[in-house]
Coordinates of C-alpha atoms in Angstrom, one line a residue:
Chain H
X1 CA 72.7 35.5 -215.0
X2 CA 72.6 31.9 -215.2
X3 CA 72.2 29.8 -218.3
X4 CA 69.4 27.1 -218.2
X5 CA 68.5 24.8 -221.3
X6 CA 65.6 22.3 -221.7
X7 CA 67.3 19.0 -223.0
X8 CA 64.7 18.3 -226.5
X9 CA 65.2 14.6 -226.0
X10 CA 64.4 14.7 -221.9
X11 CA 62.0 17.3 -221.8
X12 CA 61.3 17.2 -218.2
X13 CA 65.3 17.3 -218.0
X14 CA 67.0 21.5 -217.7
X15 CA 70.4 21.9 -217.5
X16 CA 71.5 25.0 -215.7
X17 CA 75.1 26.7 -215.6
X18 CA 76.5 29.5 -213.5
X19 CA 79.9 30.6 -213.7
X20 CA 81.8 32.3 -210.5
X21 CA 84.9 34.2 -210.8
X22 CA 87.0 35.6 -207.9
X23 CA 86.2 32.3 -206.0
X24 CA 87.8 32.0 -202.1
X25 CA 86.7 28.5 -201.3
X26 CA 87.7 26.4 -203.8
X27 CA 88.7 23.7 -202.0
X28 CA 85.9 23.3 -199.6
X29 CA 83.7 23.2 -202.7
X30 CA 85.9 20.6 -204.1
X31 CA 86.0 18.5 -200.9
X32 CA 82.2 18.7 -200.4
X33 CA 81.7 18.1 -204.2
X34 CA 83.7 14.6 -203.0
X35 CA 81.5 13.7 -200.2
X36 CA 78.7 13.7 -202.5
X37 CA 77.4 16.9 -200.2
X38 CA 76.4 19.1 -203.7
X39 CA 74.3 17.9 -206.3
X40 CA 75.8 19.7 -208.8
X41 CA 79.5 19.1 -211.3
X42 CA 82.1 21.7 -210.2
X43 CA 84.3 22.3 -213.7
X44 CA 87.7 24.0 -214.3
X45 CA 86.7 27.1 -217.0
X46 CA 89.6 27.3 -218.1
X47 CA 89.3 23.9 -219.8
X48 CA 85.6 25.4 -221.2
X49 CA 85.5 27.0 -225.0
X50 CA 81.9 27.7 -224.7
X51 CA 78.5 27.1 -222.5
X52 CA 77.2 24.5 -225.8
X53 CA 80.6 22.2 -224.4
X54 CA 78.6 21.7 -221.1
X55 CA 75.1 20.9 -222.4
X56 CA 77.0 18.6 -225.1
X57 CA 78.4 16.8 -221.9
X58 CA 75.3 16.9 -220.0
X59 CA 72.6 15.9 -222.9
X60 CA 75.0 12.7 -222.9
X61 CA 75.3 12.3 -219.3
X62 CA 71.3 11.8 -218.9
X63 CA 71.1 9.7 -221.7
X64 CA 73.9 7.1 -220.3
X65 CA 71.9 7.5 -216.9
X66 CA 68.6 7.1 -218.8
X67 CA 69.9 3.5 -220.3
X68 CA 72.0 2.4 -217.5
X69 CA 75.6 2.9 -219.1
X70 CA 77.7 5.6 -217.1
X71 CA 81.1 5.2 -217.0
X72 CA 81.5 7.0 -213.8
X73 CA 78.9 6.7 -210.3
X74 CA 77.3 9.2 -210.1
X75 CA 75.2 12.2 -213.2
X76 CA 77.2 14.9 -212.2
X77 CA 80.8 12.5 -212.1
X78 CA 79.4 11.4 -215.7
X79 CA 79.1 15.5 -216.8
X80 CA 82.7 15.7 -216.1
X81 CA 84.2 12.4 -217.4
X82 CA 82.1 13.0 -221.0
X83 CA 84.0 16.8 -221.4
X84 CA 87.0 14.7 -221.5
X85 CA 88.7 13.7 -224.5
X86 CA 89.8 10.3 -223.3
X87 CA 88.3 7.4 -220.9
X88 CA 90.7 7.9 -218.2
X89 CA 88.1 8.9 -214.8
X90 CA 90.6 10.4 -212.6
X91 CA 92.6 12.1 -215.3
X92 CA 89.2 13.6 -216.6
X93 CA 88.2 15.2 -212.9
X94 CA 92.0 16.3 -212.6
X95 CA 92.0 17.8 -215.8
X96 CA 88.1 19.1 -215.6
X97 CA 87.0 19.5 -212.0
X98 CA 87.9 22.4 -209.9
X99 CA 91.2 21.8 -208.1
X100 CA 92.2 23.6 -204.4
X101 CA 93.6 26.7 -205.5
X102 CA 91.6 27.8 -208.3
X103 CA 89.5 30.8 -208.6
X104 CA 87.3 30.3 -211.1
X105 CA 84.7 27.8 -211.4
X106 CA 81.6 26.9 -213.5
X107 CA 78.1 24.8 -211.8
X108 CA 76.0 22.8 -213.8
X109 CA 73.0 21.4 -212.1
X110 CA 70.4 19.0 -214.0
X111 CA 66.8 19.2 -212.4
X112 CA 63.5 19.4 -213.2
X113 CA 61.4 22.5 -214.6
X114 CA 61.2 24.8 -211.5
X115 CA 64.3 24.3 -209.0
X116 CA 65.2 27.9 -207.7
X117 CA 65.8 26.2 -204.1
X118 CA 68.4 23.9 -205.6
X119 CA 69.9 27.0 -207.3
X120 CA 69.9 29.2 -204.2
X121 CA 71.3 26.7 -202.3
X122 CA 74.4 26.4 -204.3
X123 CA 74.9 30.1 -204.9
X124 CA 75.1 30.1 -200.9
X125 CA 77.8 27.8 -200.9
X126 CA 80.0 29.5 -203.4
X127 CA 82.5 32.6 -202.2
X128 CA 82.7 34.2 -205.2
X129 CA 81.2 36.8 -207.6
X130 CA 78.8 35.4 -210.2
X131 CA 79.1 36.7 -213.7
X132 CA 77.4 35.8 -217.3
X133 CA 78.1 32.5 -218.4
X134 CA 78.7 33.9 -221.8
X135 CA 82.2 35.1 -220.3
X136 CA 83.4 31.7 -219.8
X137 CA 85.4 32.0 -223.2
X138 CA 87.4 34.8 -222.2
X139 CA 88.2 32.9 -219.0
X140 CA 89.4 29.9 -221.4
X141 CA 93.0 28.4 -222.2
X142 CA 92.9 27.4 -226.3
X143 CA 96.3 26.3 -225.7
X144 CA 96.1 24.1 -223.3
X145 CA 92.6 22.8 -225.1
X146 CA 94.2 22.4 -228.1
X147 CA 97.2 20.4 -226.6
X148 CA 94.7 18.0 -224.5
X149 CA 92.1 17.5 -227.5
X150 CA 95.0 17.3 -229.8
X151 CA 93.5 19.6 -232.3
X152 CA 95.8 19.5 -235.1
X153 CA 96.2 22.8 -237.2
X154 CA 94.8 22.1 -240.6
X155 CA 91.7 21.3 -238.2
X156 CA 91.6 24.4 -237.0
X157 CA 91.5 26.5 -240.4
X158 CA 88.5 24.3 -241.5
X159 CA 86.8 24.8 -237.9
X160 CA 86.3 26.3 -235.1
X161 CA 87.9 25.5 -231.6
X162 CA 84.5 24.8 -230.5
X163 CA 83.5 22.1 -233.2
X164 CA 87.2 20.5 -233.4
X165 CA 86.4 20.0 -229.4
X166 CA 82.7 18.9 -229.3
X167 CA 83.0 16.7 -232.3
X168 CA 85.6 14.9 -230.1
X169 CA 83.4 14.8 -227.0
X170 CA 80.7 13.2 -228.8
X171 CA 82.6 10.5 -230.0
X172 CA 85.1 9.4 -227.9
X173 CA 83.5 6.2 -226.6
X174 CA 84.1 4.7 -230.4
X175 CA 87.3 6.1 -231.6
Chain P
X1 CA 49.9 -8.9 -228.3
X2 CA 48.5 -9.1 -224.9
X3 CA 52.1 -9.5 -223.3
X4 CA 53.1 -6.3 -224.9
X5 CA 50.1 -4.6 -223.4
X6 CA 50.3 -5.5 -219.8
X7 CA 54.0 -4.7 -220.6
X8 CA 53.1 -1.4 -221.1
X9 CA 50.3 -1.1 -218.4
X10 CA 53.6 -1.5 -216.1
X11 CA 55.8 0.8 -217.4
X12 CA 52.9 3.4 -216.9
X13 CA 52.2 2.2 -213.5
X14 CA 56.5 2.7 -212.8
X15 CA 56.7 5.5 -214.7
X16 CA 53.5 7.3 -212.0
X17 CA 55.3 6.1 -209.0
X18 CA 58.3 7.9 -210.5
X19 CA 56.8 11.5 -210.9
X20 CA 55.5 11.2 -207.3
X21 CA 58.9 11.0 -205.9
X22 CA 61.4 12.6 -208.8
X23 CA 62.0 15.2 -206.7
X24 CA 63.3 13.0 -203.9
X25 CA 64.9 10.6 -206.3
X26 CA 66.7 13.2 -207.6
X27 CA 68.2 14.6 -204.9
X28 CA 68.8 11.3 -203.2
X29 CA 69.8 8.6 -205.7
X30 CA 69.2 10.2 -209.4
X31 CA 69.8 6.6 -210.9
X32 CA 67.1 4.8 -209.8
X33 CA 64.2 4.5 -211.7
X34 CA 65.2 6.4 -215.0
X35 CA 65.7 3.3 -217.4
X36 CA 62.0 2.6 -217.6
X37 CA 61.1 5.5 -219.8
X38 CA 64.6 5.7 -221.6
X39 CA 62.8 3.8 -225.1
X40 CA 60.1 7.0 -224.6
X41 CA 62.5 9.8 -225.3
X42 CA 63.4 9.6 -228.9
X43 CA 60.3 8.6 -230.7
X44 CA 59.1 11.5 -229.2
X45 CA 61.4 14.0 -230.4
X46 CA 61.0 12.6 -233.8
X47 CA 57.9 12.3 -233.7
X48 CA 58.1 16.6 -233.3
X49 CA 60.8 16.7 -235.9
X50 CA 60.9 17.4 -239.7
X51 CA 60.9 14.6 -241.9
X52 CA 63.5 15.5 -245.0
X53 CA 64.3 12.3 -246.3
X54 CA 64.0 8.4 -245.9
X55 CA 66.1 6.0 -247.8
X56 CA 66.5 2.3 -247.7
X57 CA 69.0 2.6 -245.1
X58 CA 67.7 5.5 -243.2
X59 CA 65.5 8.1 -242.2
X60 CA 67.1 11.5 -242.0
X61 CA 65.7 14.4 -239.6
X62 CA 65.7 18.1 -238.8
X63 CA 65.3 19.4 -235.5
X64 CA 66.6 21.7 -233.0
X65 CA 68.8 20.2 -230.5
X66 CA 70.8 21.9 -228.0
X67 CA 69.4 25.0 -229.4
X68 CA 71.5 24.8 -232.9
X69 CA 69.8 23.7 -235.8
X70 CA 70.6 19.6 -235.9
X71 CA 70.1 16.8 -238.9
X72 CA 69.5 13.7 -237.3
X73 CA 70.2 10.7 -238.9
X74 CA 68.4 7.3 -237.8
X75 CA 69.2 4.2 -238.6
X76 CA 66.0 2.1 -238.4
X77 CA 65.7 -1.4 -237.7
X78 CA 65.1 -3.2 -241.2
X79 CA 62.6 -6.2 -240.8
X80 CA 63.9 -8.3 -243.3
X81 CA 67.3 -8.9 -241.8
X82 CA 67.4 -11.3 -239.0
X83 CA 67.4 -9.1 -235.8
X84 CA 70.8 -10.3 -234.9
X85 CA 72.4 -9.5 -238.3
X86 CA 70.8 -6.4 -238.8
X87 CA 71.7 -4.9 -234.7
X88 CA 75.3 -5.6 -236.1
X89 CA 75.3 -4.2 -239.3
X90 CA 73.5 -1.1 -238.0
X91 CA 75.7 -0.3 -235.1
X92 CA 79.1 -1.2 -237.1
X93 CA 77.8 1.4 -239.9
X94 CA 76.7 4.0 -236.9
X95 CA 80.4 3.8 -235.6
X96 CA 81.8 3.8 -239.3
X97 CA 80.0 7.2 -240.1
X98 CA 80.9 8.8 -237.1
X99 CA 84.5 7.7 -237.0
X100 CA 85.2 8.7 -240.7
X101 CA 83.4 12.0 -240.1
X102 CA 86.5 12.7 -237.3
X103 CA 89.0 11.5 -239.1
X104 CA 88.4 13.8 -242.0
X105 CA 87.6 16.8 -239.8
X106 CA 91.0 16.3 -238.5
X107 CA 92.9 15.8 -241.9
X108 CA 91.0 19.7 -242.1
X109 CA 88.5 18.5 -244.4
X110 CA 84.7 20.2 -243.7
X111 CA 82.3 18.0 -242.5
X112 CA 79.5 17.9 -240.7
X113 CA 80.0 18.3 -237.1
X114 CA 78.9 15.3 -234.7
X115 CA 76.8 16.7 -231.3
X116 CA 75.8 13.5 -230.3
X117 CA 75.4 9.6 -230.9
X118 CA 73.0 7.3 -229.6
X119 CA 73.8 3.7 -230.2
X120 CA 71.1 2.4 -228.4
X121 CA 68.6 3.9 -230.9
X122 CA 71.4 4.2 -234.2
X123 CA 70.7 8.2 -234.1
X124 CA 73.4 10.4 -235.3
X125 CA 73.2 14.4 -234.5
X126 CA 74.8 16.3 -236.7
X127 CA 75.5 19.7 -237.3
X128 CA 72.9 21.2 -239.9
X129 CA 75.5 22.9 -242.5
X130 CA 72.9 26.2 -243.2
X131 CA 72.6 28.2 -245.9
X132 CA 74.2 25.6 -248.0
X133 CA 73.9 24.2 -251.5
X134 CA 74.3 21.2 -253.3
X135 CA 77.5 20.7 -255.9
X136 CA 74.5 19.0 -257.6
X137 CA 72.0 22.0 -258.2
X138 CA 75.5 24.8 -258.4
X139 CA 76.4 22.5 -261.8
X140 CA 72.7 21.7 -262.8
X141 CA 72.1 26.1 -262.7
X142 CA 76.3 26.7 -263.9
X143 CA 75.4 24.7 -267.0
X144 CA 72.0 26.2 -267.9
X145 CA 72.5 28.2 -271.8
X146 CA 72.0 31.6 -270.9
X147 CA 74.5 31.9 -267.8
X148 CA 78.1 30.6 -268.6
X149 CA 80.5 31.3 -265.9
X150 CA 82.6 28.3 -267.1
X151 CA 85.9 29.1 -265.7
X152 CA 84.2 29.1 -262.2
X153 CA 83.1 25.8 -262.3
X154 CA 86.8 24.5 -263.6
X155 CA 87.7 26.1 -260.5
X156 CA 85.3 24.1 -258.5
X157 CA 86.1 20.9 -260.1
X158 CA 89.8 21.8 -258.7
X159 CA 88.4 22.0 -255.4
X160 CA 86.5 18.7 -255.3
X161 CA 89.8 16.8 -256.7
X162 CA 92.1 18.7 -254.3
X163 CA 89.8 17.3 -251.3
X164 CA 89.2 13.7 -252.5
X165 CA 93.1 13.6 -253.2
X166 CA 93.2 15.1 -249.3
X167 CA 90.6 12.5 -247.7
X168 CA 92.1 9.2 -250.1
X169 CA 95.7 10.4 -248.5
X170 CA 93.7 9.8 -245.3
X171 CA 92.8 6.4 -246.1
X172 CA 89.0 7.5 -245.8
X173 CA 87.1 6.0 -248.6
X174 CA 84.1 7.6 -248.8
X175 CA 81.4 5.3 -250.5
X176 CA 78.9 7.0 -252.1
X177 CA 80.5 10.0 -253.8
X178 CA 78.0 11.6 -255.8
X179 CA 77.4 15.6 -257.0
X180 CA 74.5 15.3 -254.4
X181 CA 76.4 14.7 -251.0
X182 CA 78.9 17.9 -251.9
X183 CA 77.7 20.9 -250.2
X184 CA 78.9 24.5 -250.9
X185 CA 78.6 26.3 -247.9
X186 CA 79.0 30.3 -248.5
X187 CA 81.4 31.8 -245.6
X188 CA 80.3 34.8 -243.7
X189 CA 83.5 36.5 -243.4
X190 CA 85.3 36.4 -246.5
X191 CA 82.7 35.2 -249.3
X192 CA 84.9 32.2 -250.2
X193 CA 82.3 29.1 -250.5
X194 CA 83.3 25.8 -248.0
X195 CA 83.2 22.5 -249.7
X196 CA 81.8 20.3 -247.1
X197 CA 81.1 16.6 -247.6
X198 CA 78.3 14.6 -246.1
X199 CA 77.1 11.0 -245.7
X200 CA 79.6 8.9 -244.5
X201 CA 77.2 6.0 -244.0
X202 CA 79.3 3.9 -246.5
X203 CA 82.5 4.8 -245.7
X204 CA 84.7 2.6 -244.6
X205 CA 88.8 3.2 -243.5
X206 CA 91.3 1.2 -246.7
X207 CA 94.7 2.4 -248.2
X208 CA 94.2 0.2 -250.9
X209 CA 94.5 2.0 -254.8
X210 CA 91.5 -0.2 -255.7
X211 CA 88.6 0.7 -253.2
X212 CA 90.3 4.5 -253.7
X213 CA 89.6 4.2 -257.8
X214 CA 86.1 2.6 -257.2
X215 CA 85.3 5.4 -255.3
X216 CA 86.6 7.2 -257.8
X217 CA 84.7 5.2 -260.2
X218 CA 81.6 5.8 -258.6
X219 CA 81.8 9.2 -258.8
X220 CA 82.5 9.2 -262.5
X221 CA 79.4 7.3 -263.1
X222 CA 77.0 9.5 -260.9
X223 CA 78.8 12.6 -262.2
X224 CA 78.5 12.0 -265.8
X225 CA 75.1 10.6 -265.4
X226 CA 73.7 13.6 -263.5
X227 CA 75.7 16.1 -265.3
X228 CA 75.2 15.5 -269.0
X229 CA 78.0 17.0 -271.5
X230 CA 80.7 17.3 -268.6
X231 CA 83.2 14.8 -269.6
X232 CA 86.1 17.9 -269.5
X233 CA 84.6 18.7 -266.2
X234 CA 85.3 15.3 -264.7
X235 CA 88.8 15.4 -266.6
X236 CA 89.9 18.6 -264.8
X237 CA 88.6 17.1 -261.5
X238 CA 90.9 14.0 -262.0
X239 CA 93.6 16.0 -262.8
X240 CA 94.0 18.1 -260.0
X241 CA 92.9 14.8 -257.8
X242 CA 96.4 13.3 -259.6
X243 CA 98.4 16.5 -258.8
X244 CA 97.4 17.1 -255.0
X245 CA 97.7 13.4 -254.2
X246 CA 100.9 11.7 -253.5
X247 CA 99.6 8.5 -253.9
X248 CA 97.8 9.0 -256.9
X249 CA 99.6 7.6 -259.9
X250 CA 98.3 3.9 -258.5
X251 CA 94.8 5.1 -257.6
X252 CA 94.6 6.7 -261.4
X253 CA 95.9 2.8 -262.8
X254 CA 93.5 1.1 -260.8
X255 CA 90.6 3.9 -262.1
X256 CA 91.7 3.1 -265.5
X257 CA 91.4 -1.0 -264.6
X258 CA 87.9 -0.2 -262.8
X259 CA 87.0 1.8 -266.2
X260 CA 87.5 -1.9 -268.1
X261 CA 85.9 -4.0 -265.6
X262 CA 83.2 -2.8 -263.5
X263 CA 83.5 -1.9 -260.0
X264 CA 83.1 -5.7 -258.5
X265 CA 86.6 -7.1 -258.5
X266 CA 85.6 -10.1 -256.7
X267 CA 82.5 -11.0 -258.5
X268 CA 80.7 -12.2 -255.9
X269 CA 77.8 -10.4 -254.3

């Protein structure tokens, strides 16, 4: 049900998602997520278009870590901060981490080839039912996306929703 | 050469320590001891990749990355430039490409879309525009005798002025406008072909009516030359350039100037 992908520049590099809906423990999650207790980046769905957003964020998170440049402390931190569309770090966890009362929330782990423990273990922390990662774009808000990546409208009849947003992921750090 | 090679010998040496305890490292502390093998990761995946092109400026790739089909473009280090010079230049023409590549996306004008940049390396990934064709080869196959859809390719010709007109209103000059860095891209839904425009490695951000005529200019010159007999073609390209543009009346003056003159104002260089 999950999602992994093989990074092709960091081979020995996957990055797996699983998405949880009808989630009861939000906040713990969030609060252990803050004491550094889960090795994995807890993301607001709704602020997701499609799983390709979250490798996008992830492929660049490992390659920041692999030369030394993150913005933020920590891989997972880094996942979060690069799905943002500006270089403010707390606005970019408000915005993209899970906050207390949500109900939805989507885990991406980076590890090495076989990790099932690492997976398991997470899966036992989450109270909630775990559904395809595919669904995450019907669990989406374009309008609020739109607004926060300021996608203008003669952008979006040229291009997708999904494009307009990772084009402005990838280059943020020069614009 | 024997520095380099105990150099290496070390790396190695880090890089077995590191396999030993990746699992721990990860779980623990997943900076430590991942820069070492950072330079490792690219040459490597180009090494796997399929050379398409290399220019004087650089050397252009396709691969799959992310799981979508991705050109990647690298900028390589040129050794006759001093190293200083030429890590400017490079990275200053990485950031240009990628910046005019947004700003016209946004203006709603197709390009290329940008997955991921690597300014340690100069590699841009880009989106591989599929099942496309060149303006080039649509005009080299329009024109043969026996087929001659002509009113098709006026309409065309409409299209490339309307966009130009579109991306000079956004102060994006473009650089190296040629039939060849066009491509028609055939939608699935409605059959309409997508002009998309790609190479932006000489573009460069100006609202100035001269460096908007040389880039028109430019394109005159590689138009007509590739295109022989097309002098109306060009004509009906200007015209709808002049009537979709607001600023155009000055851009066309300057054209008319370059026309005289050349495209080096300054004469130097």
């Amino acid at each position: 049900m999950q999602l992994t992908h093989v990074l092709e520049l960091y081979p020995d590099h996957s990055v797996t998602q699983m998405l949880f809906k009808e989630v009861k423990n939000a906040a713990e999650l969030r609060q252990k997520a803050v004491e550094g207790k889960i090795y994995a980046a807890l993301i607001n769905p709704t602020m997701l278009v499609n799983p390709l957003q979250v490798l996008v964020a992830a492929n660049k998170a490992v390659h920041l870590q692999k030369i030394g440049k993150m913005k933020t402390r920590s891989l997972y931190s880094e996942i979060i901060f690069n799905l943002s569309p500006t270089n403010n770090i707390s606005e970019a966890f408000k915005r993209f981490g899970i906050s207390d009362g949500d109900d939805s929330v989507m885990v991406v782990l980076v590890h090495n080839k076989q990790e099932s423990k690492l997976l398991s273990d997470i899966t036992a922390l989450v109270d909630g039912r775990q559904v395809q990662v595919e669904d995450v774009s019907s669990l989406s808000d374009p309008a609020k996306i739109k607004k926060l990546y300021k996608v203008t409208p003669q952008e979006e009849k040229s291009s997708t929703l999904l494009d307009a947003v990772v084009c402005r992921m990838a280059t943020k750090d020069v614009m | 050469m024997s520095v380099r090679c105990i150099c290496v010998v070390m790396q190695l040496a880090a890089r077995g320590q590191c396999v030993k305890t990746a699992e721990e490292a990860n779980r623990t502390e997943p900076e430590v001891n991942t820069a070492k093998d950072s330079s490792m990761a690219l040459p490597e995946f180009l090494g796997k990749a399929e050379l398409l092109k290399q220019g004087a400026e650089a050397r252009v790739y396709r691969a799959q990355f992310l799981g979508k089909p991705t050109i990647v473009k690298e900028r390589f280090k040129k050794q006759y430039r001093h190293p200083v010079l030429d890590e400017k230049l490079t990275h200053r023409r990485t950031v240009q490409e990628v910046r005019s590549i947004l700003r016209c996306r946004r203006a709603g004008i197709s390009a290329p879309v940008v997955y991921f940049v690597d300014y340690t390396s100069h590699c841009i990934f880009l989106e591989e525009i599929t099942g496309s064709a060149t303006v080039r080869d649509h005009i080299t196959s329009a024109q043969q005798p026996d087929s001659c859809p002509d009113p098709q390719l006026e309409r065309l010709a409409q299209r490339v002025g309307q966009i130009l007109a579109k991306m000079h209103d956004e102060d994006v000059i473009h650089g190296d406008l040629t039939t060849s860095n066009m491509l028609l891209r055939l939608s699935p839904e409605d059959g309409e072909s997508d002009l998309v425009l790609i190479d932006f490695g000489l573009s460069y951000i100006s609202a100035l009516p001269e460096d908007k005529g040389v880039d028109l200019y430019v394109l005159e010159k590689a138009f007509l030359s590739t295109h022989p007999n097309t002098e109306a073609l060009f004509e009906k390209l200007l015209k709808s350039y002049a009537a979709s543009s607001k600023k155009s009346s000055a851009v066309i003056k300057k054209l008319d100037e370059v026309r005289l003159r050349g495209r080096k104002r300054s004469m130097v260089g």
